Short mmCIF file of C-alpha atoms in Angstrom, two decimals:
data_model
loop_
_atom_site.label_atom_id
_atom_site.label_comp_id
_atom_site.label_asym_id
_atom_site.label_seq_id
_atom_site.Cartn_x
_atom_site.Cartn_y
_atom_site.Cartn_z
CA UNK A 1 -0.16 -0.28 -0.14
CA UNK A 2 2.86 2.78 0.37
CA UNK A 3 4.67 2.03 -2.82
CA UNK A 4 0.73 2.53 -4.14
CA UNK A 5 0.36 5.70 -2.20
CA UNK A 6 3.95 7.32 -2.30
CA UNK A 7 3.21 6.51 -6.45
CA UNK A 8 -0.41 7.78 -6.85
CA UNK A 9 -1.43 4.44 -7.85
CA UNK A 10 -5.25 4.03 -8.56
CA UNK A 11 -4.72 0.22 -8.55
CA UNK A 12 -3.54 -2.23 -6.48
CA UNK A 13 0.11 -3.94 -7.18
CA UNK A 14 0.12 -7.36 -7.47
CA UNK A 15 1.24 -10.19 -4.96
CA UNK A 16 3.58 -11.40 -7.65
CA UNK A 17 5.35 -8.16 -8.43
CA UNK A 18 5.39 -7.25 -4.77
CA UNK A 19 7.19 -10.60 -4.38
CA UNK A 20 9.93 -9.86 -6.92
CA UNK A 21 10.83 -7.08 -5.54
CA UNK A 22 11.66 -8.23 -2.53
CA UNK A 23 13.59 -10.74 -4.04
CA UNK A 24 15.44 -7.88 -5.75
CA UNK A 25 15.95 -6.47 -2.92
CA UNK A 26 17.78 -9.68 -1.19
CA UNK A 27 19.90 -10.45 -3.68
CA UNK A 28 20.87 -6.69 -5.18
CA UNK A 29 20.53 -4.26 -1.65
CA UNK A 30 22.20 -1.43 -3.02
CA UNK A 31 20.71 -1.56 -6.27
CA UNK A 32 17.78 0.79 -7.03
CA UNK A 33 14.49 -0.35 -8.31
CA UNK A 34 11.51 0.28 -9.56
CA UNK A 35 7.77 -0.38 -9.12
CA UNK A 36 4.32 1.44 -9.44
CA UNK A 37 5.86 4.83 -10.37
CA UNK A 38 8.59 4.70 -7.29
CA UNK A 39 11.88 4.59 -6.83
CA UNK A 40 12.73 2.02 -3.88
CA UNK A 41 16.36 1.96 -2.65
CA UNK A 42 18.99 2.10 0.12
CA UNK A 43 19.29 4.78 2.52
CA UNK A 44 21.89 3.43 4.81
CA UNK A 45 20.18 1.26 7.56
CA UNK A 46 16.81 2.05 5.79
CA UNK A 47 14.56 1.69 2.86
CA UNK A 48 13.96 4.89 0.55
CA UNK A 49 10.44 4.98 -1.42
CA UNK A 50 10.46 7.82 -4.05
CA UNK A 51 8.19 8.90 -6.54
CA UNK A 52 9.87 7.90 -9.58
CA UNK A 53 10.32 10.80 -12.47
CA UNK A 54 10.09 9.81 -15.70
CA UNK A 55 11.67 11.02 -18.67
CA UNK A 56 7.85 13.17 -19.58
CA UNK A 57 7.93 14.34 -15.91
CA UNK A 58 4.91 14.53 -13.50
CA UNK A 59 1.86 16.77 -14.59
CA UNK A 60 1.25 20.27 -14.92
CA UNK A 61 -1.84 22.01 -13.92
CA UNK A 62 -3.27 25.08 -14.32
CA UNK A 63 -4.95 26.44 -11.11
CA UNK A 64 -7.61 29.65 -10.95
CA UNK A 65 -8.08 31.62 -7.88
CA UNK A 66 -10.36 29.53 -5.15
CA UNK A 67 -9.86 26.34 -7.72
CA UNK A 68 -9.40 22.96 -6.38
CA UNK A 69 -7.29 20.27 -7.86
CA UNK A 70 -5.91 16.62 -7.27
CA UNK A 71 -1.96 16.50 -8.52
CA UNK A 72 -0.21 13.65 -9.44
CA UNK A 73 -2.85 11.40 -7.82
CA UNK A 74 -1.04 12.38 -4.21
CA UNK A 75 -1.80 16.01 -3.53
CA UNK A 76 -5.20 18.02 -3.16
CA UNK A 77 -4.33 21.59 -3.89
CA UNK A 78 -6.26 24.19 -3.18
CA UNK A 79 -5.16 28.10 -4.38
CA UNK A 80 -6.54 31.02 -2.63
CA UNK A 81 -9.29 33.26 -3.95
CA UNK A 82 -6.96 36.08 -3.56
CA UNK A 83 -4.28 35.02 -5.81
CA UNK A 84 -3.55 35.15 -9.24
CA UNK A 85 -3.94 31.82 -11.37
CA UNK A 86 -0.44 29.14 -11.26
CA UNK A 87 0.79 26.39 -13.06
CA UNK A 88 1.34 23.35 -10.62
CA UNK A 89 4.52 21.19 -11.41
CA UNK A 90 7.20 19.36 -9.38
CA UNK A 91 10.06 21.59 -7.75
CA UNK A 92 12.48 19.66 -9.80
CA UNK A 93 16.06 20.22 -9.46
CA UNK A 94 16.32 23.97 -10.25
CA UNK A 95 13.71 25.08 -7.93
CA UNK A 96 15.12 22.65 -5.25
CA UNK A 97 18.54 24.48 -5.93
CA UNK A 98 16.67 27.99 -5.56
CA UNK A 99 14.67 26.69 -1.84
CA UNK A 100 17.17 24.63 -0.24
CA UNK A 101 19.16 27.65 1.35
CA UNK A 102 15.91 28.95 2.59
CA UNK A 103 13.33 26.33 3.62
CA UNK A 104 15.16 23.48 6.54
CA UNK A 105 12.61 21.30 5.90
CA UNK A 106 13.66 20.96 1.97
CA UNK A 107 17.42 20.83 3.44
CA UNK A 108 16.29 17.66 6.05
CA UNK A 109 14.48 15.45 3.07
CA UNK A 110 16.31 13.17 0.63
CA UNK A 111 16.63 15.18 -2.81
CA UNK A 112 14.10 12.46 -4.77
CA UNK A 113 11.35 13.58 -2.26
CA UNK A 114 12.13 17.28 -2.56
CA UNK A 115 11.99 17.46 -6.34
CA UNK A 116 8.94 15.67 -6.72
CA UNK A 117 6.59 18.19 -4.38
CA UNK A 118 4.04 20.08 -6.00
CA UNK A 119 5.04 23.71 -6.91
CA UNK A 120 3.44 26.51 -7.46
CA UNK A 121 5.05 29.25 -10.79
CA UNK A 122 3.64 31.65 -13.08
CA UNK A 123 5.68 31.31 -16.22
CA UNK A 124 9.30 29.97 -15.34
CA UNK A 125 9.20 32.03 -12.09
CA UNK A 126 8.80 29.74 -9.09
CA UNK A 127 5.99 31.66 -6.99
CA UNK A 128 6.32 29.00 -3.96
CA UNK A 129 5.11 25.93 -2.59
CA UNK A 130 1.66 24.82 -0.97
CA UNK A 131 1.18 24.87 2.38
CA UNK A 132 1.26 21.26 3.52
CA UNK A 133 -1.24 20.08 6.04
CA UNK A 134 -0.89 21.91 9.10
CA UNK A 135 2.26 23.28 8.76
CA UNK A 136 3.07 26.87 8.46
CA UNK A 137 3.95 26.32 4.90
CA UNK A 138 6.47 27.47 2.68
CA UNK A 139 6.83 30.48 0.70
CA UNK A 140 8.75 32.39 -1.77
CA UNK A 141 8.38 35.69 -1.11
CA UNK A 142 5.34 37.03 0.01
CA UNK A 143 2.39 35.48 1.96
CA UNK A 144 1.28 32.81 -0.96
CA UNK A 145 -2.69 31.63 -0.28
CA UNK A 146 -2.27 27.97 -1.25
CA UNK A 147 -2.97 24.58 0.75
CA UNK A 148 -1.90 20.91 -0.64
CA UNK A 149 -2.68 18.14 1.57
CA UNK A 150 -0.91 14.48 0.81
CA UNK A 151 -3.87 11.80 -0.09
CA UNK A 152 -1.95 9.15 1.74
CA UNK A 153 -1.84 10.69 4.92
CA UNK A 154 -5.86 10.09 4.66
CA UNK A 155 -5.48 6.33 4.84
CA UNK A 156 -3.12 4.83 7.25
CA UNK A 157 -1.23 2.05 6.48
CA UNK A 158 -1.30 -1.15 8.99
CA UNK A 159 0.53 -0.70 11.52
CA UNK A 160 1.46 2.96 11.29
CA UNK A 161 0.67 5.60 8.89
CA UNK A 162 1.90 6.70 5.40
#
């Protein structure tokens, strides 16, 4: 279920694919594997599961003031009614470099996780990152009225939360 949530999958993974992944992880623990639109690999003594970014990239959506949308089957995003329109797309490498020093949270996340966060742009200019959940949010420049919730947080995984 965790792979499906992080990958934004709509269908459950087949057990045979999960068993194949587990066998591959056991035989090649230092290799990065993919399954369900996720990259799965070793992070020291831990296992990292991150949204995979393929050649065509992650989706882009246009948000008008007051509009709500589902982005990448992972985040519900709402733009404030007083905001100007934005395009939501992945933060990416450049956005991560631009904001890493300004926001401690981004510096603590693995780059594979940070660069797949939803970010708001006007043209090519990064406006900000939506406020995630009930946190204080991340803004680039003046206060930015956009909220996002990770839909995986709404459906806990057995034995813990996603």
